XYZ file of N, CA and C in Angstrom:
852
model
N -22.517 -1.345 8.697
C -22.256 -2.567 7.928
C -21.704 -2.232 6.539
N -22.299 -1.228 5.884
C -21.829 -0.833 4.552
C -20.368 -0.434 4.573
N -19.967 0.246 5.647
C -18.588 0.701 5.783
C -17.616 -0.470 5.762
N -17.938 -1.515 6.496
C -17.021 -2.639 6.616
C -17.064 -3.546 5.379
N -18.219 -3.603 4.722
C -18.295 -4.298 3.430
C -17.395 -3.587 2.422
N -17.376 -2.253 2.500
C -16.521 -1.469 1.615
C -15.052 -1.788 1.846
N -14.646 -1.892 3.119
C -13.266 -2.241 3.447
C -12.919 -3.618 2.902
N -13.822 -4.563 3.115
C -13.620 -5.927 2.623
C -13.491 -5.943 1.107
N -14.338 -5.188 0.428
C -14.344 -5.166 -1.032
C -13.056 -4.583 -1.595
N -12.562 -3.493 -0.987
C -11.375 -2.856 -1.558
C -10.145 -3.749 -1.402
N -10.041 -4.475 -0.273
C -8.913 -5.399 -0.100
C -9.043 -6.566 -1.075
N -10.263 -7.049 -1.259
C -10.514 -8.149 -2.199
C -10.088 -7.767 -3.609
N -10.425 -6.555 -4.034
C -10.044 -6.090 -5.371
C -8.522 -6.015 -5.512
N -7.868 -5.487 -4.489
C -6.407 -5.419 -4.530
C -5.797 -6.804 -4.679
N -6.320 -7.783 -3.925
C -5.802 -9.152 -3.990
C -6.044 -9.770 -5.358
N -7.195 -9.486 -5.950
C -7.490 -10.047 -7.262
C -6.423 -9.662 -8.285
N -6.007 -8.414 -8.255
C -4.973 -7.972 -9.194
C -3.624 -8.624 -8.867
N -3.180 -8.464 -7.622
C -1.834 -8.912 -7.269
C -1.656 -10.415 -7.305
N -2.580 -11.159 -6.678
C -2.436 -12.619 -6.613
C -2.698 -13.280 -7.959
N -3.597 -12.716 -8.746
C -3.835 -13.276 -10.085
C -2.588 -13.159 -10.948
N -1.909 -12.023 -10.846
C -0.672 -11.856 -11.606
C 0.376 -12.865 -11.155
N 0.482 -13.075 -9.840
C 1.446 -14.056 -9.326
C 1.115 -15.457 -9.817
N -0.176 -15.801 -9.822
C -0.593 -17.118 -10.295
C -0.317 -17.283 -11.787
N -0.595 -16.259 -12.550
C -0.376 -16.332 -13.996
C 1.095 -16.507 -14.331
N 1.943 -15.725 -13.677
C 3.379 -15.795 -13.963
C 3.952 -17.141 -13.538
N 3.595 -17.602 -12.343
C 4.188 -18.844 -11.829
C 3.711 -20.074 -12.588
N 2.397 -20.195 -12.759
C 1.869 -21.405 -13.396
C 2.198 -21.474 -14.884
N 2.495 -20.338 -15.506
C 2.898 -20.345 -16.923
C 4.402 -20.470 -17.076
N 5.094 -20.591 -15.936
C 6.563 -20.659 -15.920
C 7.176 -19.451 -16.614
N 6.597 -18.297 -16.332
C 7.030 -16.990 -16.823
C 6.934 -16.849 -18.344
N 6.053 -17.607 -18.963
C 5.811 -17.421 -20.396
C 4.670 -16.438 -20.633
N 3.914 -16.136 -19.574
C 2.808 -15.170 -19.673
C 2.983 -14.076 -18.626
N 4.155 -13.489 -18.644
C 4.460 -12.433 -17.697
C 5.719 -12.729 -16.905
N 6.291 -11.693 -16.329
C 7.485 -11.830 -15.503
C 7.246 -11.153 -14.151
N 8.312 -11.074 -13.362
C 8.193 -10.472 -12.032
C 7.641 -9.059 -12.104
N 8.053 -8.302 -13.113
C 7.561 -6.933 -13.264
C 6.045 -6.906 -13.439
N 5.496 -7.927 -14.078
C 4.037 -8.004 -14.245
C 3.344 -8.048 -12.894
N 3.923 -8.802 -11.967
C 3.340 -8.914 -10.627
C 3.418 -7.577 -9.909
N 4.590 -6.927 -9.988
C 4.775 -5.639 -9.322
C 3.771 -4.603 -9.829
N 3.632 -4.523 -11.132
C 2.713 -3.545 -11.716
C 1.266 -3.858 -11.357
N 0.925 -5.133 -11.305
C -0.452 -5.519 -10.982
C -0.806 -5.149 -9.545
N 0.130 -5.313 -8.621
C -0.127 -4.885 -7.247
C -0.384 -3.382 -7.192
N 0.410 -2.619 -7.913
C 0.241 -1.164 -7.918
C -1.112 -0.766 -8.501
N -1.500 -1.410 -9.607
C -2.815 -1.126 -10.207
C -3.929 -1.544 -9.257
N -3.733 -2.649 -8.551
C -4.723 -3.097 -7.584
C -4.914 -2.102 -6.456
N -3.800 -1.560 -5.947
C -3.870 -0.552 -4.885
C -4.613 0.694 -5.380
N -4.255 1.155 -6.573
C -4.893 2.353 -7.122
C -6.381 2.128 -7.370
N -6.738 1.003 -7.960
C -8.138 0.721 -8.273
C -8.975 0.592 -7.008
N -8.439 -0.113 -6.007
C -9.164 -0.289 -4.748
C -9.355 1.041 -4.035
N -8.359 1.909 -4.120
C -8.455 3.222 -3.471
C -9.531 4.069 -4.115
N -9.538 4.142 -5.443
C -10.576 4.907 -6.135
C -11.971 4.319 -5.880
N -12.041 3.002 -5.753
C -13.326 2.325 -5.612
C -14.039 2.690 -4.313
N -13.288 2.773 -3.203
C -13.947 2.889 -1.896
C -13.468 4.065 -1.052
N -12.689 4.972 -1.617
C -12.160 6.081 -0.826
C -13.273 6.944 -0.232
N -14.333 7.159 -0.973
C -15.402 8.017 -0.499
C -16.276 7.389 0.569
N -16.208 6.060 0.737
C -17.051 5.374 1.724
C -16.260 5.052 2.993
N -15.119 4.393 2.817
C -14.372 3.912 3.988
C -12.967 4.491 4.083
N -12.611 5.376 3.173
C -11.250 5.895 3.183
C -10.257 4.953 2.553
N -10.752 3.875 1.937
C -9.901 2.895 1.251
C -8.809 2.351 2.165
N -9.208 1.857 3.318
C -8.246 1.259 4.248
C -7.931 -0.165 3.798
N -6.701 -0.381 3.344
C -6.277 -1.673 2.817
C -5.370 -2.434 3.772
N -4.890 -1.767 4.815
C -3.767 -2.285 5.586
C -4.006 -2.068 7.079
N -4.075 -3.133 7.881
C -4.280 -2.957 9.327
C -3.198 -2.116 9.998
N -1.956 -2.224 9.526
C -0.870 -1.439 10.112
C -1.086 0.050 9.871
N -1.571 0.400 8.680
C -1.864 1.797 8.364
C -3.070 2.267 9.169
N -4.088 1.427 9.284
C -5.275 1.791 10.064
C -4.901 2.064 11.522
N -4.009 1.245 12.088
C -3.553 1.460 13.467
C -2.890 2.822 13.607
N -2.020 3.152 12.674
C -1.329 4.445 12.735
C -2.302 5.608 12.570
N -3.316 5.427 11.739
C -4.316 6.480 11.574
C -5.118 6.679 12.855
N -5.342 5.608 13.616
C -6.003 5.745 14.916
C -5.120 6.550 15.862
N -3.840 6.265 15.871
C -2.903 6.990 16.734
C -2.867 8.469 16.359
N -2.955 8.757 15.073
C -2.904 10.137 14.602
C -4.252 10.849 14.696
N -5.285 10.140 15.117
C -6.601 10.744 15.250
C -7.368 10.839 13.943
N -6.946 10.120 12.920
C -7.625 10.158 11.628
C -8.645 9.034 11.467
N -8.689 8.128 12.439
C -9.643 7.018 12.431
C -10.026 6.736 13.882
N -11.305 6.471 14.119
C -11.759 6.198 15.483
C -11.253 4.833 15.958
N -10.847 4.752 17.221
C -10.332 3.503 17.766
C -11.383 2.396 17.703
N -12.653 2.755 17.849
C -13.712 1.759 17.795
C -13.842 1.089 16.437
N -13.275 1.706 15.402
C -13.353 1.133 14.057
C -12.172 0.221 13.741
N -11.144 0.250 14.579
C -9.910 -0.467 14.241
C -10.125 -1.972 14.123
N -10.695 -2.592 15.139
C -10.874 -4.052 15.095
C -11.797 -4.479 13.961
N -12.982 -3.851 13.780
C -13.820 -4.233 12.633
C -13.106 -4.025 11.288
N -12.320 -2.960 11.184
C -11.577 -2.732 9.955
C -10.575 -3.862 9.710
N -9.842 -4.224 10.755
C -8.821 -5.272 10.602
C -9.451 -6.607 10.217
N -10.561 -6.958 10.875
C -11.260 -8.199 10.537
C -11.753 -8.155 9.094
N -12.300 -7.017 8.679
C -12.789 -6.873 7.303
C -11.649 -6.976 6.301
N -10.499 -6.402 6.628
C -9.343 -6.460 5.746
C -8.838 -7.890 5.572
N -8.758 -8.625 6.674
C -8.299 -10.016 6.599
C -9.302 -10.866 5.830
N -10.592 -10.651 6.100
C -11.622 -11.421 5.394
C -11.620 -11.088 3.905
N -11.461 -9.803 3.583
C -11.397 -9.411 2.178
C -10.213 -10.048 1.468
N -9.072 -10.130 2.168
C -7.895 -10.775 1.587
C -8.146 -12.263 1.369
N -8.848 -12.893 2.318
C -9.184 -14.318 2.194
C -10.094 -14.554 0.983
N -11.114 -13.719 0.860
C -12.055 -13.872 -0.260
C -11.344 -13.639 -1.597
N -10.501 -12.596 -1.643
C -9.750 -12.349 -2.872
C -8.865 -13.519 -3.248
N -8.190 -14.106 -2.254
C -7.337 -15.274 -2.510
C -8.167 -16.470 -2.969
N -9.353 -16.637 -2.373
C -10.227 -17.744 -2.774
C -10.674 -17.599 -4.224
N -10.977 -16.379 -4.636
C -11.372 -16.146 -6.024
C -10.229 -16.454 -6.986
N -9.020 -16.058 -6.602
C -7.853 -16.348 -7.439
C -7.611 -17.857 -7.506
N -7.772 -18.539 -6.382
C -7.606 -20.001 -6.357
C -8.604 -20.674 -7.293
N -9.856 -20.198 -7.266
C -10.865 -20.765 -8.163
C -10.550 -20.441 -9.620
N -10.091 -19.220 -9.861
C -9.797 -18.779 -11.221
C -8.644 -19.567 -11.831
N -7.624 -19.860 -11.013
C -6.421 -20.528 -11.513
C -6.285 -21.955 -10.985
N -7.381 -22.545 -10.559
C -7.328 -23.899 -9.981
C -6.687 -24.901 -10.932
N -7.156 -24.942 -12.165
C -6.637 -25.919 -13.125
C -5.160 -25.676 -13.424
N -4.781 -24.396 -13.540
C -3.381 -24.075 -13.814
C -2.491 -24.472 -12.633
N -2.985 -24.236 -11.423
C -2.217 -24.607 -10.224
C -2.039 -26.114 -10.146
N -3.081 -26.855 -10.416
C -3.000 -28.317 -10.362
C -2.085 -28.869 -11.448
N -2.126 -28.294 -12.625
C -1.249 -28.747 -13.703
C 0.209 -28.459 -13.370
N 0.472 -27.266 -12.836
C 1.836 -26.870 -12.501
C 2.408 -27.723 -11.374
N 1.599 -27.993 -10.364
C 2.079 -28.709 -9.177
C 1.944 -30.216 -9.274
N 1.332 -30.681 -10.337
C 1.090 -32.121 -10.438
C 0.051 -32.609 -9.440
N -0.770 -31.694 -8.974
C -1.823 -32.054 -8.027
C -1.360 -32.123 -6.590
N -0.079 -31.801 -6.340
C 0.464 -31.838 -4.977
C 0.697 -30.409 -4.510
N -0.093 -29.970 -3.555
C 0.009 -28.603 -3.052
C 1.022 -28.565 -1.919
N 2.154 -27.889 -2.159
C 3.235 -27.891 -1.189
C 3.868 -26.516 -1.056
N 4.636 -26.356 0.016
C 5.313 -25.095 0.303
C 6.747 -25.111 -0.211
N 7.330 -26.299 -0.349
C 8.726 -26.427 -0.742
C 8.863 -27.038 -2.138
N 10.041 -26.837 -2.733
C 10.367 -27.491 -3.985
C 10.056 -26.673 -5.219
N 10.511 -27.160 -6.382
C 10.311 -26.412 -7.632
C 8.865 -26.319 -8.074
N 8.008 -27.178 -7.547
C 6.598 -27.163 -7.935
C 5.705 -26.575 -6.840
N 6.308 -25.848 -5.887
C 5.489 -25.253 -4.822
C 4.617 -24.145 -5.407
N 3.454 -23.982 -4.823
C 2.518 -22.960 -5.297
C 1.994 -22.081 -4.166
N 2.433 -22.331 -2.936
C 1.938 -21.528 -1.818
C 2.395 -20.079 -1.903
N 3.555 -19.847 -2.563
C 4.069 -18.476 -2.668
C 3.241 -17.612 -3.606
N 2.318 -18.223 -4.337
C 1.373 -17.432 -5.132
C 0.533 -16.563 -4.204
N 0.215 -17.091 -3.037
C -0.755 -16.453 -2.150
C -0.118 -15.710 -0.978
N 0.830 -16.310 -0.292
C 1.447 -15.686 0.881
C 2.937 -15.476 0.615
N 3.590 -14.730 1.493
C 5.017 -14.446 1.308
C 5.862 -15.411 2.131
N 6.999 -15.783 1.565
C 7.945 -16.675 2.227
C 9.357 -16.143 2.003
N 10.268 -16.405 2.940
C 11.636 -15.886 2.788
C 12.451 -16.737 1.823
N 13.475 -16.135 1.249
C 14.428 -16.914 0.465
C 15.261 -17.762 1.414
N 15.893 -18.799 0.895
C 16.594 -19.762 1.737
C 17.760 -19.145 2.499
N 18.395 -18.118 1.945
C 19.560 -17.533 2.601
C 19.194 -16.573 3.725
N 17.924 -16.219 3.844
C 17.531 -15.136 4.745
C 17.244 -15.662 6.154
N 17.960 -15.161 7.175
C 17.623 -15.538 8.556
C 16.373 -14.808 9.010
N 15.811 -15.268 10.112
C 14.573 -14.690 10.617
C 14.737 -13.199 10.920
N 15.869 -12.851 11.547
C 16.115 -11.451 11.889
C 16.209 -10.565 10.661
N 16.852 -11.082 9.610
C 16.958 -10.318 8.368
C 15.614 -10.080 7.722
N 14.745 -11.085 7.772
C 13.399 -10.921 7.222
C 12.577 -9.936 8.027
N 12.746 -9.971 9.339
C 12.027 -9.036 10.198
C 12.438 -7.601 9.884
N 13.746 -7.371 9.772
C 14.246 -6.033 9.431
C 13.729 -5.600 8.064
N 13.702 -6.513 7.119
C 13.226 -6.222 5.768
C 11.806 -5.666 5.799
N 10.933 -6.302 6.575
C 9.546 -5.869 6.637
C 9.367 -4.569 7.418
N 10.187 -4.367 8.442
C 10.133 -3.117 9.196
C 10.523 -1.946 8.305
N 11.611 -2.105 7.563
C 12.089 -1.024 6.701
C 11.092 -0.745 5.580
N 10.582 -1.797 4.954
C 9.649 -1.609 3.844
C 8.365 -0.907 4.251
N 7.757 -1.369 5.348
C 6.498 -0.757 5.793
C 6.739 0.632 6.371
N 7.878 0.809 7.046
C 8.215 2.141 7.553
C 8.356 3.144 6.428
N 8.972 2.718 5.330
C 9.109 3.588 4.161
C 7.742 3.952 3.589
N 6.847 2.978 3.555
C 5.497 3.223 3.040
C 4.793 4.321 3.844
N 4.798 4.193 5.169
C 4.119 5.190 6.006
C 4.810 6.541 5.922
N 6.113 6.541 5.912
C 6.870 7.792 5.849
C 6.514 8.576 4.590
N 6.257 7.857 3.500
C 5.969 8.524 2.222
C 4.518 8.944 2.070
N 3.573 8.167 2.603
C 2.167 8.473 2.329
C 1.552 9.445 3.332
N 2.133 9.565 4.528
C 1.532 10.442 5.528
C 1.595 11.909 5.132
N 2.545 12.264 4.293
C 2.704 13.675 3.916
C 1.759 14.106 2.798
N 1.064 13.160 2.180
C 0.306 13.478 0.970
C -0.841 14.447 1.207
N -1.391 14.475 2.431
C -2.517 15.374 2.720
C -2.131 16.494 3.685
N -0.846 16.656 3.954
C -0.396 17.690 4.889
C -0.360 19.054 4.210
N -1.298 19.934 4.570
C -1.428 21.229 3.917
C -0.273 22.174 4.247
N 0.428 21.935 5.354
C 1.541 22.798 5.721
C 2.822 22.446 4.977
N 2.801 21.358 4.235
C 3.995 20.934 3.507
C 3.756 21.133 2.013
N 3.673 20.075 1.258
C 3.370 20.174 -0.176
C 2.360 19.085 -0.501
N 1.079 19.299 -0.165
C 0.077 18.242 -0.312
C -0.159 17.865 -1.765
N -0.502 16.597 -1.963
C -0.826 16.129 -3.302
C -2.258 16.503 -3.646
N -2.564 16.758 -4.910
C -3.962 16.987 -5.297
C -4.808 15.775 -4.913
N -5.971 15.978 -4.314
C -6.781 14.853 -3.828
C -7.030 13.767 -4.873
N -7.261 14.167 -6.130
C -7.554 13.185 -7.174
C -6.329 12.362 -7.573
N -5.142 12.802 -7.160
C -3.920 12.093 -7.534
C -3.330 11.270 -6.391
N -3.983 11.280 -5.249
C -3.444 10.534 -4.105
C -3.378 9.036 -4.408
N -4.422 8.499 -5.026
C -4.452 7.062 -5.322
C -3.290 6.630 -6.214
N -3.043 7.281 -7.362
C -1.901 6.856 -8.178
C -0.558 7.128 -7.511
N -0.476 8.152 -6.667
C 0.788 8.413 -5.970
C 1.069 7.298 -4.964
N 0.052 6.903 -4.201
C 0.228 5.787 -3.261
C 0.601 4.520 -4.018
N -0.064 4.287 -5.149
C 0.265 3.121 -5.964
C 1.717 3.182 -6.442
N 2.176 4.380 -6.794
C 3.565 4.541 -7.220
C 4.545 4.262 -6.099
N 4.202 4.697 -4.880
C 5.056 4.413 -3.723
C 5.134 2.900 -3.486
N 3.975 2.241 -3.523
C 3.938 0.788 -3.340
C 4.753 0.090 -4.428
N 4.601 0.552 -5.663
C 5.361 -0.039 -6.767
C 6.860 0.107 -6.541
N 7.287 1.290 -6.127
C 8.707 1.507 -5.894
C 9.250 0.615 -4.796
N 8.469 0.426 -3.739
C 8.927 -0.405 -2.618
C 9.025 -1.870 -3.031
N 8.003 -2.394 -3.702
C 8.047 -3.817 -4.036
C 9.034 -4.104 -5.167
N 9.332 -3.106 -6.000
C 10.344 -3.306 -7.033
C 11.757 -3.293 -6.463
N 11.932 -2.637 -5.312
C 13.281 -2.505 -4.755
C 13.493 -3.297 -3.469
N 12.414 -3.747 -2.809
C 12.564 -4.392 -1.511
C 11.789 -5.699 -1.399
N 11.588 -6.412 -2.490
C 10.809 -7.651 -2.412
C 11.647 -8.910 -2.627
N 12.939 -8.766 -2.890
C 13.771 -9.931 -3.201
C 13.936 -10.854 -2.000
N 13.993 -10.291 -0.801
C 14.264 -11.110 0.386
C 13.073 -11.978 0.789
N 11.904 -11.355 0.882
C 10.751 -12.120 1.388
C 9.412 -11.618 0.860
N 9.401 -11.021 -0.310
C 8.143 -10.731 -0.975
C 7.458 -9.420 -0.668
N 7.990 -8.611 0.259
C 7.424 -7.291 0.555
C 5.942 -7.354 0.868
N 5.586 -8.054 1.933
C 4.175 -8.132 2.328
C 3.634 -6.746 2.672
N 4.317 -6.014 3.551
C 3.977 -4.633 3.931
C 2.614 -4.502 4.596
N 1.921 -5.610 4.771
C 0.511 -5.557 5.145
C 0.117 -6.871 5.820
N -0.191 -6.867 7.124
C -0.561 -8.109 7.798
C -1.734 -8.835 7.147
N -2.746 -8.089 6.693
C -3.912 -8.713 6.078
C -3.562 -9.309 4.722
N -2.691 -8.635 3.980
C -2.281 -9.125 2.669
C -1.678 -10.522 2.767
N -0.992 -10.801 3.883
C -0.335 -12.095 4.045
C -1.214 -13.098 4.790
N -1.848 -12.668 5.895
C -2.592 -13.608 6.733
C -3.837 -14.144 6.042
N -4.594 -13.287 5.365
C -5.809 -13.749 4.696
C -5.534 -14.841 3.672
N -4.635 -14.610 2.703
C -4.306 -15.657 1.738
C -3.643 -16.883 2.373
N -2.885 -16.689 3.462
C -2.261 -17.842 4.126
C -3.340 -18.744 4.735
N -4.364 -18.130 5.307
C -5.481 -18.918 5.824
C -6.199 -19.659 4.699
N -6.267 -19.034 3.531
C -6.874 -19.703 2.381
C -6.083 -20.952 2.004
N -4.768 -20.831 1.964
C -3.954 -22.001 1.614
C -4.075 -23.092 2.674
N -4.239 -22.699 3.933
C -4.430 -23.691 4.997
C -5.698 -24.496 4.747
N -6.772 -23.822 4.368
C -8.063 -24.493 4.202
C -8.239 -25.119 2.824
N -7.399 -24.744 1.866
C -7.590 -25.232 0.491
C -6.732 -26.443 0.156
N -5.901 -26.898 1.086
C -5.176 -28.133 0.803
C -3.676 -28.110 1.021
N -3.111 -26.942 1.289
C -1.672 -26.880 1.526
C -1.310 -27.360 2.939
N -2.263 -27.316 3.848
C -2.063 -27.845 5.184
C -1.333 -26.900 6.126
N -1.003 -27.408 7.306
C -0.391 -26.583 8.360
C 1.024 -26.152 8.027
N 1.599 -26.708 6.983
C 2.953 -26.341 6.586
C 3.064 -24.855 6.247
N 1.961 -24.252 5.841
C 1.996 -22.828 5.509
C 2.274 -21.974 6.742
N 2.066 -22.534 7.940
C 2.356 -21.825 9.186
C 3.646 -22.309 9.859
N 4.022 -23.551 9.629
C 5.204 -24.096 10.312
C 6.480 -23.986 9.493
N 6.359 -23.775 8.205
C 7.546 -23.781 7.332
C 8.456 -22.590 7.607
N 9.703 -22.754 7.212
C 10.720 -21.712 7.365
C 10.785 -21.195 8.812
N 10.843 -22.153 9.747
C 10.999 -21.821 11.164
C 9.865 -20.930 11.663
N 8.628 -21.315 11.298
C 7.429 -20.580 11.711
C 7.498 -19.108 11.254
N 7.793 -18.942 9.992
C 7.955 -17.619 9.402
C 6.677 -16.782 9.457
N 5.511 -17.396 9.492
C 4.233 -16.716 9.267
C 4.041 -15.470 10.121
N 4.609 -15.438 11.343
C 4.341 -14.297 12.226
C 5.114 -13.039 11.812
N 6.173 -13.199 11.037
C 6.997 -12.050 10.649
C 6.222 -11.062 9.786
N 5.551 -11.495 8.691
C 4.786 -10.523 7.886
C 3.512 -10.034 8.562
N 3.250 -10.475 9.792
C 2.138 -9.931 10.566
C 2.643 -8.880 11.550
N 3.681 -9.232 12.299
C 4.186 -8.358 13.366
C 5.109 -7.267 12.828
N 6.038 -7.638 11.947
C 7.038 -6.670 11.468
C 6.422 -5.473 10.731
N 5.409 -5.660 9.874
C 4.804 -4.480 9.246
C 4.163 -3.522 10.249
N 3.620 -4.051 11.341
C 3.028 -3.174 12.353
C 4.118 -2.335 13.020
N 5.221 -2.985 13.386
C 6.335 -2.248 13.987
C 6.920 -1.258 12.985
N 7.024 -1.669 11.730
C 7.534 -0.772 10.693
C 6.640 0.438 10.496
N 5.324 0.205 10.522
C 4.378 1.312 10.352
C 4.483 2.297 11.510
N 4.593 1.780 12.731
C 4.737 2.650 13.898
C 6.054 3.415 13.848
N 7.105 2.748 13.368
C 8.407 3.413 13.245
C 8.360 4.520 12.200
N 7.781 4.222 11.030
C 7.670 5.227 9.982
C 6.823 6.410 10.404
N 5.739 6.137 11.125
C 4.877 7.214 11.620
C 5.619 8.083 12.626
N 6.379 7.457 13.515
C 7.147 8.203 14.510
C 8.184 9.095 13.844
N 8.886 8.559 12.863
C 9.891 9.352 12.147
C 9.231 10.533 11.435
N 8.064 10.299 10.851
C 7.367 11.375 10.158
C 6.967 12.480 11.136
N 6.414 12.087 12.277
C 5.986 13.080 13.258
C 7.164 13.895 13.793
N 8.248 13.209 14.149
C 9.378 13.875 14.790
C 10.139 14.785 13.821
N 10.413 14.272 12.626
C 11.306 14.994 11.723
C 10.597 15.792 10.633
N 9.298 15.571 10.446
C 8.570 16.303 9.401
C 7.426 17.119 10.004
N 6.410 16.456 10.511
C 5.198 17.180 10.919
C 5.470 18.188 12.032
N 6.230 17.797 13.050
C 6.483 18.712 14.159
C 7.457 19.830 13.806
N 8.077 19.751 12.640
C 9.002 20.796 12.199
C 8.347 21.791 11.243
N 7.124 21.501 10.828
C 6.439 22.367 9.880
C 5.888 23.605 10.588
N 5.726 24.727 9.874
C 5.118 25.928 10.476
C 3.683 25.656 10.888
N 3.194 26.462 11.830
C 1.837 26.256 12.339
C 0.769 26.490 11.281
N 1.013 27.431 10.368
C 0.041 27.748 9.333
C 0.578 27.321 7.976
N -0.318 26.940 7.049
C 0.134 26.599 5.696
C 0.876 27.763 5.069
N 1.997 27.473 4.427
C 2.792 28.521 3.797
C 2.187 28.908 2.460
N 2.167 30.215 2.185
C 1.718 30.674 0.876
C 2.842 30.467 -0.117
N 2.474 30.014 -1.273
C 3.483 29.708 -2.280
C 3.850 30.958 -3.062
N 5.010 31.556 -2.726
C 5.562 32.688 -3.458
C 4.525 33.798 -3.682
N 4.102 34.516 -2.647
C 3.086 35.571 -2.817
C 3.505 36.649 -3.786
N 4.852 36.842 -3.952
C 5.291 37.878 -4.878
C 4.891 37.564 -6.312
N 4.765 36.276 -6.625
C 4.360 35.882 -7.977
C 2.938 36.341 -8.247
N 2.061 36.157 -7.221
C 0.678 36.584 -7.387
C 0.601 38.106 -7.507
N 1.484 38.842 -6.818
C 1.518 40.296 -6.898
C 1.922 40.743 -8.295
N 2.942 40.071 -8.842
C 3.385 40.393 -10.205
C 2.274 40.109 -11.204
N 1.627 38.959 -11.039
C 0.550 38.585 -11.955
C -0.589 39.602 -11.915
N -0.952 40.028 -10.703
C -2.033 41.009 -10.568
C -1.660 42.330 -11.213
N -0.390 42.739 -11.076
C 0.058 43.999 -11.670
C 0.013 43.939 -13.191
N 0.419 42.800 -13.733
C 0.396 42.635 -15.192
C -1.033 42.705 -15.710
N -1.962 42.021 -15.021
C -3.361 42.040 -15.440
C -3.923 43.459 -15.380
N -3.539 44.201 -14.334
C -4.017 45.582 -14.189
C -3.493 46.456 -15.315
N -2.211 46.267 -15.674
C -1.616 47.056 -16.760
C -2.287 46.780 -18.082
N -2.564 45.494 -18.360
C -3.227 45.124 -19.613
C -4.604 45.759 -19.684
N -5.324 45.738 -18.562
C -6.662 46.320 -18.539
C -6.619 47.825 -18.814
N -5.625 48.519 -18.269
C -5.493 49.959 -18.501
C -5.151 50.254 -19.952
N -4.245 49.461 -20.550
C -3.907 49.654 -21.963
C -5.139 49.502 -22.841
N -5.971 48.487 -22.497
C -7.172 48.249 -23.299
C -8.133 49.433 -23.217
N -8.121 50.151 -22.082
C -8.974 51.329 -21.918
C -8.341 52.588 -22.472
N -7.081 52.471 -22.944
C -6.395 53.630 -23.487
C -5.754 54.492 -22.425
N -5.621 54.019 -21.221
C -5.016 54.775 -20.143
C -3.564 54.360 -19.973
N -2.785 55.241 -19.374
C -1.367 54.975 -19.146
C -1.220 54.225 -17.838
N -0.645 53.025 -17.871
C -0.460 52.296 -16.625
C 0.603 52.951 -15.755
N 0.405 52.877 -14.452
C 1.373 53.395 -13.520
C 2.562 52.453 -13.423
N 3.736 53.007 -13.095
C 4.939 52.196 -12.928
C 4.810 51.341 -11.676
N 5.293 50.143 -11.780
C 5.265 49.226 -10.646
C 6.690 48.882 -10.276
N 7.033 49.043 -9.018
C 8.389 48.746 -8.567
C 8.368 47.471 -7.728
N 9.330 46.614 -7.989
C 9.430 45.363 -7.256
C 10.710 45.377 -6.444
């Protein structure tokens, strides 16, 4: 039970940062922050949530990533469904907290009418929606590419046969990857990258007054940020396995052993000089 509460908590914390920033920027009409504020807040949310629960649950924030970790043998299959449910519930709770926190601002901005369309819409604070020019296929491709890029970049961070990141720096590196993706790939449809990130808050808007329009709008768009990130994650994982992991040597490579040999020789020479002895010549 503690494990799944941890998963729920870390997703909730991530949502608090990202959705609160979106609410602040939108309801203030960009007088208290801009788009960059939202991007940075999501990255800080990812980093904070990872540090918060990495030691308990591995900081699983994304059902698509959890699925790929099961395929790679890094997570037990029996944990996948409870993890996914916890992630969606955590996203719902985080969205509910943001709704309560910014309730008055949302009502003032929207005139008390909660809608998905128009200049006073507020549903995009919580869930992702496509821009008007974007066809369904284009949005699907957008999410596949974005989530595939995420998996392609983060899977290498702990690979000892390549160039692994220091364990204490994995959280900010992942946050940096997320920041780069949402800064460069969010114009089309918000860069959900995460089925729970979108579905949990969308369910909140359904129950909080926006109605069924949150699921029927934009030609039933809601399924795209659920299905496309999963396909993108599987695609990114496949590309990583085929072109990176399976091409690496069987054993971790030593980093320039000749450097360590030179260093040892220098230390030996210094020690001999200190003793008043003549150091032997070293040939490289």
